[in-house]
PDB file of C-alpha atoms and ligand atoms in Angstrom:
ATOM      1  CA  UNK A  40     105.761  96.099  84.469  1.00 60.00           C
ATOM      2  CA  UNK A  41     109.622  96.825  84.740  1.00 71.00           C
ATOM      3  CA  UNK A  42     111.589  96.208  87.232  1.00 92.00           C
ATOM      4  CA  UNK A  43     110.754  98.654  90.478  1.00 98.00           C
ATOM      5  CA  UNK A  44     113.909 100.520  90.800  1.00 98.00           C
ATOM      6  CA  UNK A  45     116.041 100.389  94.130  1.00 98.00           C
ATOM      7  CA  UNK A  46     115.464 103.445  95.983  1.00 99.00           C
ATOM      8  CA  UNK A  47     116.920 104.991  99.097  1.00 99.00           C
ATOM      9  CA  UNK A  48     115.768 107.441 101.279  1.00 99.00           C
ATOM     10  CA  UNK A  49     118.265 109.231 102.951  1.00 98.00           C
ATOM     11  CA  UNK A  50     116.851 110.975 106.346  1.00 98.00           C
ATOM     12  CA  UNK A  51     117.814 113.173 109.366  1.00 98.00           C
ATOM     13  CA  UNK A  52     114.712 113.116 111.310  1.00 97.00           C
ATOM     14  CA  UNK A  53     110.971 112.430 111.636  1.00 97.00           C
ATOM     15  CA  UNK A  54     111.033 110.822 108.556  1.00 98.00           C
ATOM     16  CA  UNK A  55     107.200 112.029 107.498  1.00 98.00           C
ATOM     17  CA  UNK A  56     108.162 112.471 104.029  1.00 98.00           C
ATOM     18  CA  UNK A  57     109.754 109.229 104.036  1.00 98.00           C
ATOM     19  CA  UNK A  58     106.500 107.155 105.252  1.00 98.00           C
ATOM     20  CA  UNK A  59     104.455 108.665 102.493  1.00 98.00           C
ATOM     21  CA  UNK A  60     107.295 107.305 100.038  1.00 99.00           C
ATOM     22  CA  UNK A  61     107.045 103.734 101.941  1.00 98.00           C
ATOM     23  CA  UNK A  62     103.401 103.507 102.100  1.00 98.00           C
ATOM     24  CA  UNK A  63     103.091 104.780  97.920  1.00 98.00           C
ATOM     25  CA  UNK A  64     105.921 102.085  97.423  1.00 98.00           C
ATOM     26  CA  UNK A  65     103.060  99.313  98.413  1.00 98.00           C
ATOM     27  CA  UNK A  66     100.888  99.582  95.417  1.00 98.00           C
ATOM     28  CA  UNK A  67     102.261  96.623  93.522  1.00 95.00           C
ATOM     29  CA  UNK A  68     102.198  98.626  90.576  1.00 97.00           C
ATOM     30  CA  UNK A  69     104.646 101.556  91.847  1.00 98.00           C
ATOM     31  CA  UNK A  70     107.798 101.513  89.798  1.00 98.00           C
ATOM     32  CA  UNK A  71     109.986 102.005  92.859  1.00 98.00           C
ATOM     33  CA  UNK A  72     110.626 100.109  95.965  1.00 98.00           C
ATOM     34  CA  UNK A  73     112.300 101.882  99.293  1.00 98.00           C
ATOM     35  CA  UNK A  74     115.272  99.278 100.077  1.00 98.00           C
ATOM     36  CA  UNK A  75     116.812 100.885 102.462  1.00 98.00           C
ATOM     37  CA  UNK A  76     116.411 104.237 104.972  1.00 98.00           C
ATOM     38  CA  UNK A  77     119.373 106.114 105.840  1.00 98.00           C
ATOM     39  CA  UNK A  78     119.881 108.484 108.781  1.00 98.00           C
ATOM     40  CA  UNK A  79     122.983 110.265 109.369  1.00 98.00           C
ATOM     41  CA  UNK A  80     121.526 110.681 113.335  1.00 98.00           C
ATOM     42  CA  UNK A  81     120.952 107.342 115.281  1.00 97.00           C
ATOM     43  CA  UNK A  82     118.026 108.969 117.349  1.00 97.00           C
ATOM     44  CA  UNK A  83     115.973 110.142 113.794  1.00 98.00           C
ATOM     45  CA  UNK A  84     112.394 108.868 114.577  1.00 98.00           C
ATOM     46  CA  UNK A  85     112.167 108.422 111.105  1.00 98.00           C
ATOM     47  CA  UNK A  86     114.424 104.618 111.474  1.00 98.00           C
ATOM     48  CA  UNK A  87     111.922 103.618 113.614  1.00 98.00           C
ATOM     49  CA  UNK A  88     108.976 104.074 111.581  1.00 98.00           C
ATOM     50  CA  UNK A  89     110.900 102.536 108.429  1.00 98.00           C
ATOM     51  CA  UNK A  90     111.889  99.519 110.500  1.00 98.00           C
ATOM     52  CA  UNK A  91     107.987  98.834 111.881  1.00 98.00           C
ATOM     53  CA  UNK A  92     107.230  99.401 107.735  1.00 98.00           C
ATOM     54  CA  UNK A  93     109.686  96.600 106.826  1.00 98.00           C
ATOM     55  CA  UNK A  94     112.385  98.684 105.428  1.00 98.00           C
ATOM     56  CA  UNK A  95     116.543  97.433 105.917  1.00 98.00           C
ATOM     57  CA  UNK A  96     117.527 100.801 107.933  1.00 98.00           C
ATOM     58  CA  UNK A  97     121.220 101.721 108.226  1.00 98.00           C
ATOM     59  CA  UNK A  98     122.938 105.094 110.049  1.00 98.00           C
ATOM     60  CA  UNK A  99     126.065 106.369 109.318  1.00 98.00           C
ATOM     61  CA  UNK A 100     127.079 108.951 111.511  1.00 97.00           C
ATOM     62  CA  UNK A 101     128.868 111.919 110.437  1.00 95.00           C
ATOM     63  CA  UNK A 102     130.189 113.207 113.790  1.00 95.00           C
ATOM     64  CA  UNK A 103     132.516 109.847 113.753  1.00 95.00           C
ATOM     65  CA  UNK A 104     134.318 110.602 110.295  1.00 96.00           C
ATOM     66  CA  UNK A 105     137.509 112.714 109.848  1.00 94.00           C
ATOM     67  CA  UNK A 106     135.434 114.252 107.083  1.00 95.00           C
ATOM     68  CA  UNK A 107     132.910 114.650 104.323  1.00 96.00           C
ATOM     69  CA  UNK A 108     134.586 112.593 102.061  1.00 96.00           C
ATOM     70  CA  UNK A 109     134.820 109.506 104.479  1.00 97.00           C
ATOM     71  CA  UNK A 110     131.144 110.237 105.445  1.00 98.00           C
ATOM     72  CA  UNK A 111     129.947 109.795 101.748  1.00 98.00           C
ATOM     73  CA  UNK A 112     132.438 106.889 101.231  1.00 98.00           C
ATOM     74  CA  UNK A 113     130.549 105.017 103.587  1.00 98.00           C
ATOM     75  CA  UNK A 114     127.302 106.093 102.614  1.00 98.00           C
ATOM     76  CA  UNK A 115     128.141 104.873  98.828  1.00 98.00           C
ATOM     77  CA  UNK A 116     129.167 101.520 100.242  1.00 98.00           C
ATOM     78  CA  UNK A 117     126.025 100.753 102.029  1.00 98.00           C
ATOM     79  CA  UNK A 118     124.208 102.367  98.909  1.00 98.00           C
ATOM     80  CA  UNK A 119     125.996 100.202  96.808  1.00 98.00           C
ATOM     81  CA  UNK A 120     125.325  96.965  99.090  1.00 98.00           C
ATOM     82  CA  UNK A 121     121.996  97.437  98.999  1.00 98.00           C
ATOM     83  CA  UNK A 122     122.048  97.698  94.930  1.00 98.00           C
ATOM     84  CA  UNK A 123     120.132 100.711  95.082  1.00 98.00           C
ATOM     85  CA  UNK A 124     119.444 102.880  92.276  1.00 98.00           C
ATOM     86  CA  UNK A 125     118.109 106.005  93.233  1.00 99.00           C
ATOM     87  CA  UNK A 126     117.754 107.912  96.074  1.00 99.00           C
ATOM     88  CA  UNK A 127     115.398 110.564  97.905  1.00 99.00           C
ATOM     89  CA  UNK A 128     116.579 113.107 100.381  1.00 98.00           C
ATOM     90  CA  UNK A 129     113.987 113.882 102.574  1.00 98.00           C
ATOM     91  CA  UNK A 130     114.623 116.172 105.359  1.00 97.00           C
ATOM     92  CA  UNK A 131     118.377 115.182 105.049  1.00 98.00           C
ATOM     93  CA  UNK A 132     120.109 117.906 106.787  1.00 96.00           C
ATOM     94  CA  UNK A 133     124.001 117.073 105.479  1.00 96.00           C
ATOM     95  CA  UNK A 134     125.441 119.145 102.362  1.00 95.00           C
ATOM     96  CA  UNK A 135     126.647 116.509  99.924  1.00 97.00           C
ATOM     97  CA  UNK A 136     129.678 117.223  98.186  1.00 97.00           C
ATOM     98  CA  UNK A 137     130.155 117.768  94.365  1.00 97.00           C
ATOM     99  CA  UNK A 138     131.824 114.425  93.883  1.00 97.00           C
ATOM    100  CA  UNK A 139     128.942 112.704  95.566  1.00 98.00           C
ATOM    101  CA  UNK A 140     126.082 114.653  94.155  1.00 98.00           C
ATOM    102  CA  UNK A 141     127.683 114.586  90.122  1.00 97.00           C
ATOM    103  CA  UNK A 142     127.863 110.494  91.168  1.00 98.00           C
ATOM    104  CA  UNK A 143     123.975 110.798  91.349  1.00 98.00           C
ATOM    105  CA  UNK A 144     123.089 113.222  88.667  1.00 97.00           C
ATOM    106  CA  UNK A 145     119.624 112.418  87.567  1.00 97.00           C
ATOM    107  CA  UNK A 146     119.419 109.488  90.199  1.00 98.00           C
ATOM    108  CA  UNK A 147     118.452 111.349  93.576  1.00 98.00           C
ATOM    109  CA  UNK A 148     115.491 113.711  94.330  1.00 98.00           C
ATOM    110  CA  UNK A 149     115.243 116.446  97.307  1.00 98.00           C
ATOM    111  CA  UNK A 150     111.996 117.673  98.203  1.00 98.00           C
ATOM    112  CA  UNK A 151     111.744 120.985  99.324  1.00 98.00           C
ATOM    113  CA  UNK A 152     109.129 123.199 101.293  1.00 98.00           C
ATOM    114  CA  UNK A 153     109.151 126.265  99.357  1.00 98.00           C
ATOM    115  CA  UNK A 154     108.446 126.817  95.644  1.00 98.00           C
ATOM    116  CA  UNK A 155     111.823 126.576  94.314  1.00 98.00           C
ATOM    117  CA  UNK A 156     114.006 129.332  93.109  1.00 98.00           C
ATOM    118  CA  UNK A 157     112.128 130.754  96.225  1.00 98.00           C
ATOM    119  CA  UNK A 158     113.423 130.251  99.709  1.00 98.00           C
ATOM    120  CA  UNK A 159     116.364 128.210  99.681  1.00 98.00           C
ATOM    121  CA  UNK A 160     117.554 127.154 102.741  1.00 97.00           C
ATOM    122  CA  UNK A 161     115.862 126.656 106.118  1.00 97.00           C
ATOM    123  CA  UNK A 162     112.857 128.477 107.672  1.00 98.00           C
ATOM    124  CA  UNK A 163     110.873 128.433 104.319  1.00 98.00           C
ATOM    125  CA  UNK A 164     107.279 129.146 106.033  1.00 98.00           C
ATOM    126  CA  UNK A 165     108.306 132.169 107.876  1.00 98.00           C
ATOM    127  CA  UNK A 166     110.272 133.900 105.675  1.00 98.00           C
ATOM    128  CA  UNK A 167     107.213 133.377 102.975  1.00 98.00           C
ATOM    129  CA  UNK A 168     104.542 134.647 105.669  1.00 98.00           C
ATOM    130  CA  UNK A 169     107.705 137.605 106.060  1.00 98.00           C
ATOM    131  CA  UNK A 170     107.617 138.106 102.395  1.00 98.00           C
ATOM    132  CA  UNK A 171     103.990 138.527 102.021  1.00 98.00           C
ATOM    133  CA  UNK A 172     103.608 136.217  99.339  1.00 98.00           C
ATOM    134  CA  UNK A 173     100.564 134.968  98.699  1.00 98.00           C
ATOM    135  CA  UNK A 174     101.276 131.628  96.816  1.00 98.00           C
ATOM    136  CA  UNK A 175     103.569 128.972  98.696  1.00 98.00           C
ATOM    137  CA  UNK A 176     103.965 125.371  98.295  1.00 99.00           C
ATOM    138  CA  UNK A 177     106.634 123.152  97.581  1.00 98.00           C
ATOM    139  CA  UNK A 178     108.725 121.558  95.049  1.00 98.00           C
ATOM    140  CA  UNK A 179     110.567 118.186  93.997  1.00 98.00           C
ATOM    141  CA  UNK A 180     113.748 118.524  92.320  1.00 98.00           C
ATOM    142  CA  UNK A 181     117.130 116.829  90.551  1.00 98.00           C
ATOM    143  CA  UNK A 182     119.770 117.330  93.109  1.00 98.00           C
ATOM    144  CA  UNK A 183     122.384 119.715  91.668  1.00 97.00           C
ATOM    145  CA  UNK A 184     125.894 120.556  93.645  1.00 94.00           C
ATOM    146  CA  UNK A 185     124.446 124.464  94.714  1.00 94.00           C
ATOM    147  CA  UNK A 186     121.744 123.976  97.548  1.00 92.00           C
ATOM    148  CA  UNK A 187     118.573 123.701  96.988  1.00 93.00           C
ATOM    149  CA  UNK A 188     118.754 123.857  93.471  1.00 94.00           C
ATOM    150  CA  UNK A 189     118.998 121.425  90.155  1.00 97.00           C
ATOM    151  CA  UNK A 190     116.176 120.967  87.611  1.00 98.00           C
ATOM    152  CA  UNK A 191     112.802 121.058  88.931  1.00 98.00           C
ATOM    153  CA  UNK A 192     110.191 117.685  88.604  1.00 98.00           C
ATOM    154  CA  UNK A 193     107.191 119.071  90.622  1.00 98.00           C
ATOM    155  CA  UNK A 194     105.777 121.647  92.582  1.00 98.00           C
ATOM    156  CA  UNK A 195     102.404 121.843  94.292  1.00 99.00           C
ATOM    157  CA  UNK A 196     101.200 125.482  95.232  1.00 99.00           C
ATOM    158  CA  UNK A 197      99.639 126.164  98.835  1.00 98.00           C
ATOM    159  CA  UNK A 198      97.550 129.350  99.186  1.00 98.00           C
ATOM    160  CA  UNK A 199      98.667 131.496 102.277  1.00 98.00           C
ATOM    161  CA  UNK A 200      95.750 132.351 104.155  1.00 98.00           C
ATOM    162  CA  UNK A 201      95.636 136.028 106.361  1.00 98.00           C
ATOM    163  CA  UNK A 202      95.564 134.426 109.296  1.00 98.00           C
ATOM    164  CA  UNK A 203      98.529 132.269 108.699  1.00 98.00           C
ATOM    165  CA  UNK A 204     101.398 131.565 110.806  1.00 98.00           C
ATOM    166  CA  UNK A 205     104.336 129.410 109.775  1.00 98.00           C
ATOM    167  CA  UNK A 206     102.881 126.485 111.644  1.00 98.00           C
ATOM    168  CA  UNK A 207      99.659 126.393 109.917  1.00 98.00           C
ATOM    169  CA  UNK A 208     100.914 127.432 106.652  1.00 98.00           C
ATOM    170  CA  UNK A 209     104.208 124.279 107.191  1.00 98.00           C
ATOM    171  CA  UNK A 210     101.566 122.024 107.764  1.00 98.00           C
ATOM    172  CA  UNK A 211      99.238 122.785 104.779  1.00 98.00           C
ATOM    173  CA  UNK A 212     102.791 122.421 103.077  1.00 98.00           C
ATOM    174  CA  UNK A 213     103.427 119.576 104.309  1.00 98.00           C
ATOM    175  CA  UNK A 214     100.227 117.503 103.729  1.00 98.00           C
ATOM    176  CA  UNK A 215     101.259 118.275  99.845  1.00 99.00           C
ATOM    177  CA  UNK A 216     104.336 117.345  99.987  1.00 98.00           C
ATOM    178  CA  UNK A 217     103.416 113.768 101.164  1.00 98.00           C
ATOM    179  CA  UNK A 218     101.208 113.878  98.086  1.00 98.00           C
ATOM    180  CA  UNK A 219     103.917 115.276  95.814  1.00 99.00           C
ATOM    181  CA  UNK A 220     107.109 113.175  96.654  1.00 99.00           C
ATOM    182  CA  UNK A 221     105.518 109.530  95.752  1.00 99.00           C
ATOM    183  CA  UNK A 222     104.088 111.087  93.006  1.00 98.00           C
ATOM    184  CA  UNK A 223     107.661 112.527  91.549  1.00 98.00           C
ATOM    185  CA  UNK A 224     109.019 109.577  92.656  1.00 98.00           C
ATOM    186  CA  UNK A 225     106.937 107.413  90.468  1.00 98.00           C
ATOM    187  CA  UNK A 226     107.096 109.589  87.764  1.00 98.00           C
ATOM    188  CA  UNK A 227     111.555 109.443  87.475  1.00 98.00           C
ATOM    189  CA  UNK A 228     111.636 105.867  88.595  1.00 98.00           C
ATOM    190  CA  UNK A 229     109.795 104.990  85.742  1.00 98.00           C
ATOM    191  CA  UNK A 230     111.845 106.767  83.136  1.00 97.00           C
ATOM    192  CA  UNK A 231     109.401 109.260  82.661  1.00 98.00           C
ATOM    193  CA  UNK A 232     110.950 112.705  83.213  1.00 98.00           C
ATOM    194  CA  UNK A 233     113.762 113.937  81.347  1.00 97.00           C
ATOM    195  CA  UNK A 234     115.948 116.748  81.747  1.00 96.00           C
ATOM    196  CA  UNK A 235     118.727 118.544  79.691  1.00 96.00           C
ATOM    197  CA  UNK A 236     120.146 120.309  83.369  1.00 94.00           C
ATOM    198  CA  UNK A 237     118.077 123.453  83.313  1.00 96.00           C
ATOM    199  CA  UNK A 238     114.685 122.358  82.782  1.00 97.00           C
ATOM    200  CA  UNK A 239     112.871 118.548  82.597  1.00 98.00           C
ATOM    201  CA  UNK A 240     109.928 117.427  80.548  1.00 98.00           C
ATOM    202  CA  UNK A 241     107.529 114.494  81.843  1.00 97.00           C
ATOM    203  CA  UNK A 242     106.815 112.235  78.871  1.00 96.00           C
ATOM    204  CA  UNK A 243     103.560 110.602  78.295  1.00 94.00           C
ATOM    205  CA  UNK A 244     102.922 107.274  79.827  1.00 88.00           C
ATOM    206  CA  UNK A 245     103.884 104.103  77.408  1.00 72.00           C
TER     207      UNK A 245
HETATM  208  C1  GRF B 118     110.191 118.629 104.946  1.00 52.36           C
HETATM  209  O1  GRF B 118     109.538 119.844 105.135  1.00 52.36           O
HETATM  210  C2  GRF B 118     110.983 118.654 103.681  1.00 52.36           C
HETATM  211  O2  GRF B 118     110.399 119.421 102.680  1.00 52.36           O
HETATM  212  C3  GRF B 118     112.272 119.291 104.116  1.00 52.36           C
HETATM  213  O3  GRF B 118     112.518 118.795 105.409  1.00 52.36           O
HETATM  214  C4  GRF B 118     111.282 118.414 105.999  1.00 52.36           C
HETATM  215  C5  GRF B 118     111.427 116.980 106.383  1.00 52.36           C
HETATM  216  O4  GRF B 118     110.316 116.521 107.110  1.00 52.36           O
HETATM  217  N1  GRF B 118     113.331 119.008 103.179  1.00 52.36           N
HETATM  218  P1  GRF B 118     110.090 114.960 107.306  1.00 52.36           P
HETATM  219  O5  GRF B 118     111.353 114.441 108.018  1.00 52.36           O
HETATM  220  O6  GRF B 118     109.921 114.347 105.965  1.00 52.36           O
HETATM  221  O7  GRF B 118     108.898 114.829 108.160  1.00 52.36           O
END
């Protein structure tokens, strides 16, 4: 096999999505391996559960930087100390700038709890249930500079039962997405998925 590719996972919070990229990352055969968890909040439950896995964990605080720019230059450094390669946002809750995100075109994933063009933004499960749609799901994608957008990997689609609420419906979501990230991850960290910025085309295994 290759190399396993560096990968980060940048975090804000509980860190669920996170622990299902950790625990993929110990097949011995998965082409990526999580170096290093990054919160931009010191209390994100999601450092603790990376450090008990094993994982080099790192915070760099927003609220202490004159501004974006400073906040990214010090993410880059650690991101570049660490040697790391590609990176997953999962539950990150910081807009990255242009500079930053063009940096990491075709190098960092964001999952996402709707599926995508659908419901970008926050409160994905109610405004679905609010919608009346009767497909839901969610979706991992190439980070692009507009929110919640950039050339779409994977999606898994959730049926939305009648007696849904957005609790239930989040956490049939969210038991796919745990499925889906590793999965996309393995998938771009071994070369497999190209893109020409619109669209992206997973090519056979070799
Ligand atoms: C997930 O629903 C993810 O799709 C969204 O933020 C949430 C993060 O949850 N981007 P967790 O921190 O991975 O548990």
């Amino acid at each position: 096999m290759t190399k396993r590719r560096r990968t980060a996972i940048l975090i804000s919070g509980r860190g669920s999505n996170m622990a299902a990229l950790i625990a993929a990352a110990r097949a011995p055969d998965f082409p990526a391996e999580i170096a290093l968890a990054l919160s931009n909040k010191s209390d994100a439950a999601g450092l603790t559960l990376a450090a008990r896995a094993g994982v080099a964990t790192a915070v760099v605080d927003h609220k202490i930087y004159a501004g974006r720019d400073e906040f990214e230059g010090s993410m880059q450094a650690l991101l570049d100390i660490h040697r790391i390669e590609l990176i997953c946002l999962a539950g990150f809750m910081r807009v990255l700038s242009a500079s930053f995100v063009t940096r990491w075109q075709g190098r960092m994933l964001n999952i996402h709890p709707s599926l995508l063009p659908a419901f970008r933004g926050l409160d994905t499960h109610a405004r679905a249930l609010a919608a009346g749609v009767k497909l839901h799901g969610c979706t991992v994608h190439f980070v692009a500079p507009e929110l919640d957008a950039g050339p779409i990997v994977v999606q898994t689609a959730v049926e939305v039962r009648d007696d849904d609420d957005a609790a239930s419906l989040g956490a049939r979501v969210l038991e796919q997405e745990h499925a889906l990230y590793p999965a996309a991850l393995a998938l771009v960290a071994a070369g497999r998925v190209v893109t020409d910025g619109a669209r992206t085309r997973i090519i056979a295994d070799r």
